[in-house]
Short mmCIF file of C-alpha atoms in Angstrom, two decimals:
data_model
loop_
_atom_site.label_atom_id
_atom_site.label_comp_id
_atom_site.label_asym_id
_atom_site.label_seq_id
_atom_site.Cartn_x
_atom_site.Cartn_y
_atom_site.Cartn_z
CA MET A 211 40.06 -15.92 29.59
CA SER A 212 37.25 -18.27 30.58
CA SER A 213 33.85 -17.83 28.97
CA TYR A 214 32.57 -17.22 32.52
CA ASP A 215 34.64 -14.03 32.68
CA LYS A 216 32.96 -12.21 29.79
CA TYR A 217 29.40 -11.42 28.83
CA GLN A 218 27.54 -13.89 26.63
CA THR A 219 24.02 -13.34 25.41
CA PRO A 220 21.48 -15.55 27.22
CA LEU A 221 19.93 -16.23 23.84
CA ALA A 222 23.00 -18.33 23.05
CA THR A 223 23.73 -19.75 26.50
CA ARG A 224 20.15 -20.53 27.57
CA TYR A 225 17.43 -20.31 24.97
CA ALA A 226 18.18 -20.66 21.24
CA SER A 227 18.89 -23.83 19.27
CA GLN A 228 22.34 -24.85 18.14
CA GLU A 229 21.13 -24.78 14.53
CA MET A 230 20.13 -21.12 14.74
CA MET A 231 23.27 -20.12 16.59
CA SER A 232 25.35 -21.85 13.94
CA ILE A 233 23.76 -19.78 11.17
CA PHE A 234 24.92 -16.57 12.81
CA SER A 235 28.27 -17.81 14.11
CA ALA A 236 31.52 -16.06 13.22
CA ARG A 237 32.77 -19.12 11.33
CA THR A 238 29.60 -19.40 9.26
CA ARG A 239 29.77 -15.71 8.41
CA ALA A 240 33.42 -15.69 7.38
CA SER A 241 33.15 -19.01 5.55
CA THR A 242 30.10 -17.76 3.65
CA TRP A 243 32.12 -14.75 2.53
CA ARG A 244 34.72 -17.15 1.16
CA GLN A 245 32.04 -19.21 -0.57
CA LEU A 246 30.72 -16.04 -2.19
CA TRP A 247 34.23 -15.22 -3.43
CA VAL A 248 34.50 -18.74 -4.89
CA TRP A 249 31.17 -18.36 -6.68
CA LEU A 250 32.21 -14.97 -8.05
CA ALA A 251 35.53 -16.30 -9.37
CA GLU A 252 33.85 -19.36 -10.90
CA ALA A 253 31.22 -17.22 -12.62
CA GLU A 254 33.75 -14.67 -13.84
CA LYS A 255 35.92 -17.44 -15.29
CA GLU A 256 32.88 -19.04 -16.94
CA LEU A 257 32.15 -15.69 -18.60
CA GLY A 258 35.65 -15.34 -19.97
CA LEU A 259 37.84 -13.66 -17.35
CA ASN A 260 41.36 -15.04 -17.00
CA ILE A 261 41.27 -16.70 -13.59
CA PRO A 262 43.60 -19.73 -13.30
CA ASP A 263 42.11 -23.13 -12.42
CA GLU A 264 44.68 -23.44 -9.65
CA ALA A 265 43.42 -20.22 -8.06
CA ILE A 266 39.83 -21.42 -7.95
CA GLU A 267 40.86 -24.87 -6.72
CA GLN A 268 42.82 -23.38 -3.81
CA MET A 269 39.88 -21.15 -2.94
CA ARG A 270 37.55 -24.16 -2.88
CA GLN A 271 39.92 -26.07 -0.61
CA HIS A 272 39.93 -23.30 2.00
CA VAL A 273 36.30 -22.19 2.13
CA THR A 274 35.90 -23.07 5.81
CA VAL A 275 37.78 -20.49 7.88
CA SER A 276 40.17 -22.10 10.34
CA ASP A 277 41.01 -20.78 13.79
CA LYS A 278 44.41 -19.81 12.43
CA ALA A 279 42.80 -17.88 9.58
CA PHE A 280 40.69 -15.95 12.10
CA ASP A 281 43.86 -14.97 13.94
CA VAL A 282 45.43 -13.81 10.67
CA ALA A 283 42.31 -11.83 9.76
CA ARG A 284 42.28 -10.20 13.19
CA GLU A 285 45.85 -9.00 12.69
CA TYR A 286 45.00 -7.60 9.27
CA GLU A 287 41.90 -5.83 10.64
CA ASN A 288 44.00 -4.20 13.38
CA LYS A 289 46.14 -2.85 10.56
CA PHE A 290 43.50 -2.00 7.93
CA ARG A 291 40.51 -1.18 10.15
CA HIS A 292 38.44 -2.96 7.49
CA ASP A 293 36.98 -6.40 8.21
CA VAL A 294 36.30 -7.44 4.63
CA MET A 295 39.78 -6.55 3.37
CA ALA A 296 41.24 -8.31 6.39
CA HIS A 297 39.51 -11.50 5.30
CA VAL A 298 40.50 -10.96 1.66
CA HIS A 299 44.15 -10.96 2.70
CA ALA A 300 43.72 -13.87 5.13
CA TYR A 301 42.06 -15.86 2.33
CA GLY A 302 44.94 -14.95 0.05
CA GLU A 303 47.39 -16.48 2.50
CA ASP A 304 45.38 -19.73 2.54
CA ALA A 305 45.01 -19.69 -1.26
CA PRO A 306 48.11 -17.88 -2.55
CA ALA A 307 47.43 -18.69 -6.19
CA ALA A 308 44.14 -16.80 -5.84
CA ALA A 309 45.44 -13.82 -3.87
CA GLY A 310 45.24 -11.48 -6.85
CA HIS A 311 41.82 -12.69 -7.99
CA ILE A 312 39.78 -12.74 -4.78
CA HIS A 313 37.05 -10.05 -4.67
CA LEU A 314 37.62 -9.07 -8.32
CA GLY A 315 35.19 -6.33 -9.31
CA ALA A 316 33.32 -6.55 -6.00
CA THR A 317 32.57 -4.14 -3.21
CA SER A 318 32.44 -5.14 0.46
CA CYS A 319 28.68 -5.47 0.32
CA TYR A 320 29.03 -8.20 -2.27
CA VAL A 321 30.01 -10.48 0.61
CA THR A 322 28.41 -8.78 3.61
CA ASP A 323 24.98 -8.17 2.10
CA ASN A 324 24.72 -11.36 0.10
CA ALA A 325 25.82 -13.31 3.17
CA ASP A 326 23.14 -11.60 5.29
CA LEU A 327 20.51 -12.56 2.72
CA ILE A 328 21.72 -16.17 2.82
CA PHE A 329 21.54 -16.15 6.63
CA ILE A 330 18.05 -14.62 6.59
CA GLN A 331 16.91 -17.24 4.10
CA LYS A 332 18.30 -20.09 6.20
CA ALA A 333 16.88 -18.65 9.42
CA LEU A 334 13.42 -18.27 7.89
CA ASP A 335 13.60 -21.85 6.68
CA LEU A 336 14.46 -22.92 10.23
CA ILE A 337 11.64 -21.11 12.05
CA LEU A 338 8.80 -21.85 9.62
CA PRO A 339 8.58 -25.60 10.43
CA LYS A 340 8.90 -24.81 14.14
CA LEU A 341 5.96 -22.42 13.89
CA ALA A 342 4.00 -25.06 11.98
CA LYS A 343 4.73 -27.54 14.81
CA VAL A 344 3.26 -25.18 17.41
CA ILE A 345 0.15 -24.73 15.25
CA GLN A 346 -0.18 -28.50 14.91
CA ASN A 347 0.10 -28.94 18.69
CA LEU A 348 -2.72 -26.45 19.24
CA LYS A 349 -4.79 -27.94 16.43
CA GLU A 350 -4.72 -31.33 18.15
CA PHE A 351 -5.48 -29.69 21.51
CA ALA A 352 -8.40 -27.72 20.04
CA LEU A 353 -9.99 -30.79 18.46
CA LYS A 354 -9.59 -32.74 21.70
CA HIS A 355 -11.42 -30.01 23.63
CA LYS A 356 -13.85 -28.83 20.94
CA ASP A 357 -16.81 -29.85 23.13
CA THR A 358 -15.41 -28.87 26.53
CA PRO A 359 -17.39 -25.85 27.80
CA THR A 360 -15.56 -23.01 29.52
CA LEU A 361 -16.35 -19.46 30.51
CA GLY A 362 -15.64 -16.83 27.93
CA PHE A 363 -14.16 -13.61 29.26
CA THR A 364 -14.69 -10.09 27.99
CA HIS A 365 -13.06 -7.27 29.99
CA TYR A 366 -11.73 -10.24 31.99
CA GLN A 367 -15.25 -10.63 33.33
CA PRO A 368 -17.33 -13.79 32.84
CA ALA A 369 -19.13 -13.80 29.50
CA GLN A 370 -21.01 -16.27 27.30
CA LEU A 371 -19.64 -19.78 27.30
CA ILE A 372 -17.32 -21.02 24.57
CA THR A 373 -15.26 -24.22 24.54
CA ILE A 374 -11.63 -24.72 25.44
CA GLY A 375 -11.03 -25.79 21.85
CA LYS A 376 -12.63 -22.62 20.54
CA ARG A 377 -10.27 -20.50 22.64
CA ALA A 378 -7.30 -22.48 21.31
CA CYS A 379 -8.53 -21.71 17.78
CA GLN A 380 -8.19 -18.01 18.55
CA TRP A 381 -4.52 -18.64 19.27
CA ILE A 382 -4.14 -20.82 16.18
CA GLN A 383 -5.63 -18.21 13.88
CA GLU A 384 -3.15 -15.57 15.00
CA LEU A 385 -0.22 -17.98 14.60
CA VAL A 386 -1.46 -18.90 11.13
CA MET A 387 -1.38 -15.21 10.25
CA ASP A 388 2.25 -15.12 11.38
CA LEU A 389 2.97 -18.23 9.32
CA GLU A 390 1.45 -16.64 6.22
CA ASP A 391 3.40 -13.40 6.68
CA ILE A 392 6.72 -15.16 7.26
CA GLU A 393 6.11 -17.44 4.27
CA THR A 394 5.46 -14.38 2.15
CA VAL A 395 8.71 -12.60 3.03
CA ARG A 396 10.58 -15.88 2.54
CA GLU A 397 9.10 -16.37 -0.93
CA ARG A 398 9.86 -12.77 -1.93
CA LEU A 399 13.44 -12.76 -0.66
CA GLN A 400 15.94 -12.00 -3.43
CA PHE A 401 19.72 -11.75 -3.77
CA ARG A 402 21.87 -8.64 -4.09
CA GLY A 403 24.31 -10.30 -6.44
CA ALA A 404 27.20 -8.40 -8.07
CA GLN A 405 26.14 -4.77 -8.49
CA GLY A 406 29.28 -2.67 -7.91
CA THR A 407 30.00 0.09 -5.43
CA THR A 408 26.86 2.17 -5.99
CA GLY A 409 24.67 -0.30 -7.83
CA SER A 410 25.70 0.92 -11.29
CA GLN A 411 27.64 -2.28 -12.11
CA ALA A 412 30.42 -0.05 -13.51
CA THR A 413 33.32 -2.27 -12.40
CA PHE A 414 31.78 -5.34 -13.96
CA LEU A 415 30.96 -3.47 -17.14
CA GLU A 416 34.66 -2.61 -17.36
CA LEU A 417 35.76 -6.19 -16.59
CA PHE A 418 33.50 -7.51 -19.34
CA GLU A 419 34.65 -4.79 -21.77
CA GLY A 420 31.26 -3.14 -22.05
CA ASN A 421 29.23 -6.33 -22.48
CA ALA A 422 26.22 -5.68 -20.24
CA ASP A 423 24.67 -9.04 -21.13
CA LYS A 424 27.51 -10.75 -19.30
CA ILE A 425 26.60 -8.85 -16.12
CA VAL A 426 23.06 -10.18 -16.41
CA GLU A 427 24.44 -13.67 -16.91
CA LEU A 428 26.87 -13.21 -14.00
CA ASN A 429 24.02 -12.48 -11.63
CA LYS A 430 21.96 -15.38 -12.95
CA ILE A 431 24.88 -17.71 -12.22
CA LEU A 432 25.36 -16.24 -8.73
CA CYS A 433 21.65 -16.60 -7.92
CA GLN A 434 21.67 -20.20 -9.08
CA LYS A 435 24.69 -21.02 -6.94
CA ALA A 436 23.27 -19.28 -3.87
CA GLY A 437 19.74 -20.66 -4.23
CA PHE A 438 17.84 -17.45 -4.95
CA PRO A 439 15.32 -16.87 -7.76
CA SER A 440 16.70 -13.49 -8.80
CA THR A 441 18.39 -10.29 -7.64
CA TYR A 442 16.62 -7.14 -6.54
CA PRO A 443 16.32 -5.05 -9.71
CA ILE A 444 17.70 -1.93 -8.01
CA SER A 445 20.63 -1.84 -5.61
CA THR A 446 22.77 0.92 -4.20
CA GLN A 447 25.97 -0.08 -2.43
CA THR A 448 23.67 -2.33 -0.39
CA TYR A 449 20.38 -4.05 -0.95
CA THR A 450 17.71 -1.70 0.35
CA ARG A 451 17.28 -1.92 4.11
CA LYS A 452 13.56 -1.94 3.44
CA VAL A 453 14.05 -5.69 2.96
CA ASP A 454 15.25 -6.06 6.55
CA LEU A 455 12.25 -4.06 7.74
CA ARG A 456 9.79 -6.22 5.78
CA VAL A 457 11.31 -9.38 7.22
CA ALA A 458 11.30 -7.90 10.73
CA ASN A 459 7.66 -6.86 10.49
CA ALA A 460 6.70 -10.45 9.72
CA VAL A 461 9.03 -12.26 12.12
CA CYS A 462 8.65 -9.86 15.05
CA ALA A 463 4.84 -9.98 14.89
CA LEU A 464 5.24 -13.52 16.18
CA GLY A 465 6.43 -11.94 19.42
CA ALA A 466 3.15 -10.10 19.87
CA THR A 467 1.18 -13.27 19.20
CA ALA A 468 3.24 -15.40 21.55
CA GLU A 469 2.95 -12.90 24.39
CA ARG A 470 -0.82 -12.74 23.92
CA ILE A 471 -1.17 -16.53 23.99
CA THR A 472 1.02 -16.99 27.04
CA SER A 473 -0.81 -14.19 28.83
CA ASP A 474 -4.01 -16.23 28.46
CA ILE A 475 -2.25 -19.36 29.70
CA ARG A 476 -0.84 -17.51 32.70
CA HIS A 477 -4.26 -16.15 33.64
CA LEU A 478 -5.79 -19.61 33.29
CA ALA A 479 -3.02 -21.00 35.48
CA ASN A 480 -4.00 -18.50 38.16
CA LEU A 481 -7.60 -19.72 37.87
CA LYS A 482 -6.28 -23.32 38.12
CA GLU A 483 -8.14 -24.23 34.93
CA MET A 484 -5.09 -24.92 32.78
CA GLU A 485 -1.35 -25.29 33.32
CA GLU A 486 1.77 -25.56 31.24
CA PRO A 487 3.87 -28.72 31.76
CA PHE A 488 5.34 -28.94 35.25
CA GLU A 489 8.04 -31.52 35.89
CA LYS A 490 8.14 -33.75 38.95
CA SER A 491 11.32 -32.22 40.37
CA GLN A 492 10.63 -28.66 39.18
CA ILE A 493 10.75 -25.92 41.82
CA GLY A 494 8.25 -23.09 41.49
CA SER A 495 9.67 -20.76 44.11
CA SER A 496 12.82 -20.69 46.24
CA ALA A 497 10.74 -19.50 49.20
CA MET A 498 7.23 -20.85 48.65
CA ALA A 499 7.62 -24.59 48.07
CA TYR A 500 3.97 -25.11 47.13
CA LYS A 501 4.05 -22.81 44.09
CA ARG A 502 3.63 -23.96 40.48
CA ASN A 503 4.64 -20.84 38.61
CA PRO A 504 4.06 -20.74 34.82
CA MET A 505 7.75 -19.98 34.26
CA ARG A 506 7.89 -21.22 30.68
CA SER A 507 5.02 -19.01 29.63
CA GLU A 508 6.59 -16.12 31.52
CA ARG A 509 9.88 -16.70 29.71
CA ILE A 510 8.08 -16.74 26.37
CA ALA A 511 6.32 -13.50 27.28
CA ALA A 512 9.61 -11.82 28.17
CA LEU A 513 11.38 -12.92 24.99
CA SER A 514 8.30 -12.04 22.96
CA ARG A 515 8.21 -8.51 24.35
CA LYS A 516 11.80 -8.02 23.18
CA LEU A 517 11.08 -9.47 19.73
CA ALA A 518 7.87 -7.51 19.21
CA ASN A 519 9.70 -4.23 19.80
CA LEU A 520 12.59 -4.86 17.39
CA PRO A 521 10.94 -3.51 14.21
CA VAL A 522 11.50 0.06 15.40
CA ASN A 523 15.26 -0.57 15.12
CA PHE A 524 14.93 -1.84 11.58
CA SER A 525 12.70 1.10 10.69
CA ASN A 526 15.16 3.60 12.11
CA THR A 527 18.07 1.95 10.31
CA PHE A 528 16.20 2.00 7.01
CA LYS A 529 15.07 5.62 7.19
CA ALA A 530 18.49 6.84 8.37
CA GLN A 531 20.26 5.67 5.20
CA TRP A 532 21.56 8.53 3.01
CA PHE A 533 21.62 8.31 -0.77
CA GLU A 534 23.53 5.20 -1.90
CA ARG A 535 24.63 4.11 1.59
CA THR A 536 25.96 5.18 4.97
CA LEU A 537 27.80 2.88 7.36
CA ASP A 538 25.62 3.64 10.37
CA ASP A 539 23.59 0.59 9.39
CA SER A 540 26.46 -1.83 10.00
CA ALA A 541 26.95 -2.16 13.76
CA ILE A 542 23.25 -2.27 14.61
CA ARG A 543 22.47 -4.88 11.92
CA ARG A 544 25.22 -7.11 13.31
CA MET A 545 23.11 -7.24 16.49
CA ASP A 546 19.53 -6.89 15.29
CA ILE A 547 19.38 -9.52 12.56
CA PRO A 548 20.84 -12.38 14.62
CA GLU A 549 18.91 -11.32 17.73
CA MET A 550 15.63 -11.27 15.82
CA PHE A 551 16.04 -14.85 14.70
CA LEU A 552 17.54 -16.13 17.95
CA LEU A 553 14.55 -14.65 19.79
CA ALA A 554 12.03 -16.15 17.36
CA ASP A 555 13.78 -19.51 17.58
CA SER A 556 13.85 -19.42 21.40
CA ILE A 557 10.18 -18.48 21.58
CA LEU A 558 9.11 -21.26 19.21
CA LEU A 559 11.12 -23.90 21.06
CA ALA A 560 9.44 -22.96 24.34
CA LEU A 561 6.00 -22.61 22.74
CA ASP A 562 6.34 -26.08 21.24
CA ASN A 563 7.14 -27.46 24.67
CA VAL A 564 4.26 -25.67 26.35
CA THR A 565 1.55 -26.27 23.74
CA ASN A 566 2.38 -29.97 23.49
CA GLY A 567 1.87 -30.47 27.22
CA LEU A 568 -1.01 -28.23 28.26
CA VAL A 569 -2.95 -29.68 31.19
CA VAL A 570 -6.67 -28.93 31.64
CA TYR A 571 -8.52 -29.35 34.94
CA PRO A 572 -12.17 -30.01 33.92
CA SER A 573 -13.54 -30.05 37.47
CA VAL A 574 -12.20 -26.56 38.16
CA VAL A 575 -13.50 -25.34 34.81
CA ARG A 576 -16.96 -26.75 35.60
CA ALA A 577 -16.97 -25.28 39.09
CA ARG A 578 -16.33 -21.83 37.67
CA ILE A 579 -19.06 -22.33 35.09
CA ASP A 580 -21.47 -23.32 37.84
CA GLN A 581 -20.77 -20.06 39.62
CA GLU A 582 -21.87 -18.04 36.59
CA LEU A 583 -24.24 -20.23 34.62
CA PRO A 584 -27.29 -19.54 36.78
CA PHE A 585 -27.17 -15.89 35.72
CA MET A 586 -26.77 -16.85 32.07
CA ALA A 587 -29.71 -19.27 32.29
CA THR A 588 -32.14 -16.58 33.40
CA GLU A 589 -32.93 -15.52 29.83
CA SER A 590 -34.04 -19.07 29.02
CA ILE A 591 -36.13 -19.11 32.19
CA LEU A 592 -37.78 -15.87 31.06
CA MET A 593 -38.70 -17.47 27.73
CA LYS A 594 -40.08 -20.59 29.40
CA LEU A 595 -42.26 -18.51 31.74
CA ALA A 596 -43.59 -16.54 28.80
CA GLN A 597 -44.64 -19.81 27.18
CA HIS A 598 -46.66 -20.48 30.33
CA GLY A 599 -48.43 -17.16 29.96
CA VAL A 600 -46.42 -15.28 32.60
CA SER A 601 -45.72 -11.58 31.98
CA ARG A 602 -42.18 -11.11 30.71
CA GLN A 603 -41.78 -7.86 32.70
CA ASP A 604 -43.03 -9.42 35.94
CA ALA A 605 -40.66 -12.36 35.46
CA HIS A 606 -37.77 -9.99 34.70
CA GLU A 607 -38.33 -8.14 37.99
CA GLU A 608 -38.54 -11.34 40.03
CA ILE A 609 -35.31 -12.60 38.51
CA ARG A 610 -33.60 -9.23 39.03
CA VAL A 611 -34.35 -9.28 42.74
CA LEU A 612 -33.30 -12.88 43.27
CA SER A 613 -30.13 -12.37 41.16
CA HIS A 614 -28.99 -9.48 43.30
CA GLN A 615 -29.62 -11.54 46.43
CA ALA A 616 -27.57 -14.42 45.05
CA SER A 617 -24.83 -12.03 43.93
CA ALA A 618 -24.62 -10.62 47.45
CA VAL A 619 -24.09 -14.13 48.84
CA VAL A 620 -21.18 -14.63 46.43
CA LYS A 621 -19.55 -11.22 46.83
CA GLN A 622 -20.27 -10.33 50.46
CA GLU A 623 -20.38 -13.74 52.14
CA GLY A 624 -18.01 -15.72 49.91
CA GLY A 625 -20.73 -18.30 49.31
CA LYS A 626 -21.70 -20.15 46.15
CA ASN A 627 -24.19 -18.88 43.60
CA ASP A 628 -27.58 -20.08 44.92
CA LEU A 629 -29.80 -18.33 42.38
CA LEU A 630 -31.31 -21.53 41.03
CA GLU A 631 -32.12 -22.74 44.54
CA ARG A 632 -33.88 -19.43 45.23
CA ILE A 633 -35.86 -19.75 42.00
CA LYS A 634 -36.87 -23.31 42.87
CA LYS A 635 -38.21 -22.12 46.24
CA ASN A 636 -40.11 -19.13 44.85
CA GLU A 637 -43.75 -19.87 43.99
CA PHE A 638 -43.65 -17.36 41.13
CA PHE A 639 -41.47 -19.79 39.17
CA LYS A 640 -43.50 -22.92 39.96
CA PRO A 641 -44.65 -23.36 36.32
CA VAL A 642 -41.01 -24.04 35.27
CA TRP A 643 -39.56 -25.72 38.36
CA GLY A 644 -39.38 -29.05 36.54
CA GLU A 645 -37.50 -27.54 33.61
CA ILE A 646 -34.85 -25.51 35.44
CA ASP A 647 -32.20 -28.24 35.82
CA GLY A 648 -32.38 -28.94 32.12
CA LEU A 649 -31.76 -25.28 31.33
CA VAL A 650 -28.33 -25.16 32.98
CA ASP A 651 -26.50 -27.81 31.02
CA PRO A 652 -23.31 -25.99 29.90
CA ALA A 653 -23.53 -27.67 26.50
CA LEU A 654 -26.62 -25.56 25.78
CA PHE A 655 -24.61 -22.34 26.06
CA ILE A 656 -21.56 -22.98 23.85
CA GLY A 657 -23.31 -22.06 20.63
CA ASN A 658 -21.70 -23.42 17.48
CA SER A 659 -18.24 -23.70 19.06
CA PRO A 660 -17.66 -27.42 18.31
CA ARG A 661 -18.52 -26.98 14.63
CA ILE A 662 -16.38 -23.85 14.39
CA VAL A 663 -13.41 -25.76 15.80
CA GLU A 664 -13.87 -28.74 13.50
CA ASP A 665 -14.37 -26.66 10.36
CA TYR A 666 -11.38 -24.42 11.04
CA CYS A 667 -8.91 -27.07 12.21
CA ASN A 668 -9.81 -29.65 9.57
CA GLY A 669 -10.13 -27.05 6.86
CA GLU A 670 -7.94 -23.97 6.66
CA VAL A 671 -5.44 -25.05 9.32
CA ALA A 672 -4.94 -28.51 7.85
CA GLU A 673 -4.42 -26.95 4.43
CA ARG A 674 -1.81 -24.49 5.74
CA LEU A 675 0.07 -27.29 7.49
CA SER A 676 -0.01 -29.65 4.49
CA ARG A 677 3.19 -28.23 3.01
CA TYR A 678 5.00 -29.08 6.26
CA GLN A 679 3.57 -32.57 6.59
CA GLU A 680 6.80 -34.43 5.90
CA THR A 681 8.70 -32.36 8.47
CA LEU A 682 5.90 -32.56 11.02
CA SER A 683 5.67 -36.34 10.73
CA LYS A 684 9.28 -36.57 11.94
CA ALA A 685 9.22 -33.68 14.41
CA GLU A 686 9.74 -34.28 18.11
CA THR A 687 8.60 -31.90 20.82
CA ALA A 688 11.29 -29.48 21.94
CA GLN A 689 12.80 -30.37 25.31
CA LEU A 690 13.95 -27.42 27.40
CA SER A 691 17.16 -27.86 29.34
CA ILE A 692 16.38 -25.01 31.72
#
């Protein structure tokens, strides 16, 4: 059957990287199980169990699962209705000298859970530098535009001016929070190790003839081989699903951040102040040829919405576990863990592409400022009049009347804001006529924005990115194929 005749997730066919898809591929999963069985046999032999050298050597030679081995495992699973035992027997056919030693003392979760932890570790290591790259893109963008005035918006209504760089720093700060949270769960990730069927280590205690110290040593060896600092001190049949929830809370929060950022970009695109990259031959609409839709940002928003809502699945799976384990965690985790990381990966690839190519239209930005700045300048005009001995209350009333007249021109006639022209023609304001033009320089209304941008980007952000400097120096911007 052709791949076109069966459903395939768009995350794999359209959005995610090959590296992330490889981590969660069937071959990687089954081959990791075999690697875990090799490590277990090696450690058990090192600690005195009678496992022949030939058995371990054959296991090492057949760690990567072949297509034929998958077919054999599928036949066994049809018979046993147990995927792990199917692969135990398939491995035994590839390594016959090891057939009686594979999986010795272990429960299914020795391979399934430890493999999941390995995949989570690798996936976290893959997304962290990609997130750092997006932050670096925005850091460079923010510093470039640290002095570029733009309207602030509260309630999506014009508010006090900021700079384009200052707005980018809002996005950066939220992404840095995600970076910190994901780094934390990565650093705290531990291994399940060899704990037995209910976490009591009973089978291993029997194998080692009551020597509990050898179980401790066994798990130290396994952690060293797998690249983990230690095992979780308490296990049941599984590692606690609270771990999955903690990881999901950190990774999936990136979805909320990415949707928020791209919502801003999409609104700014509507205002024609900023756009995401738009290629020469790109088509915005099949019907309206003139359109330049922010499709990349819209894609990010859609994927982000899915990612941001995944933690509820992990929470429900965790809280639904009974006692030492129930199997209703299995099917949903097969979907949720890979999907979480494929989504995060897809979002970061697209965000890298967008944030590295943001286009600003300064003339449009300035035109919008000019529509609102006269109103914002009125407080300065009040102060100047007061310095000339004019009553503050009289000046306030004169400005109120003229402001409403100017507002009517904008709203009812579609004209431009002519408040300053009205003020310049009104004799009441004659004492400050010569100062008015100097009061509406946008740079006077951006507050401390440039310094805020410089201090934040060159300080905290630079420090957070320092650990990724080697990777970032070699990183290229993600190119989207669709």
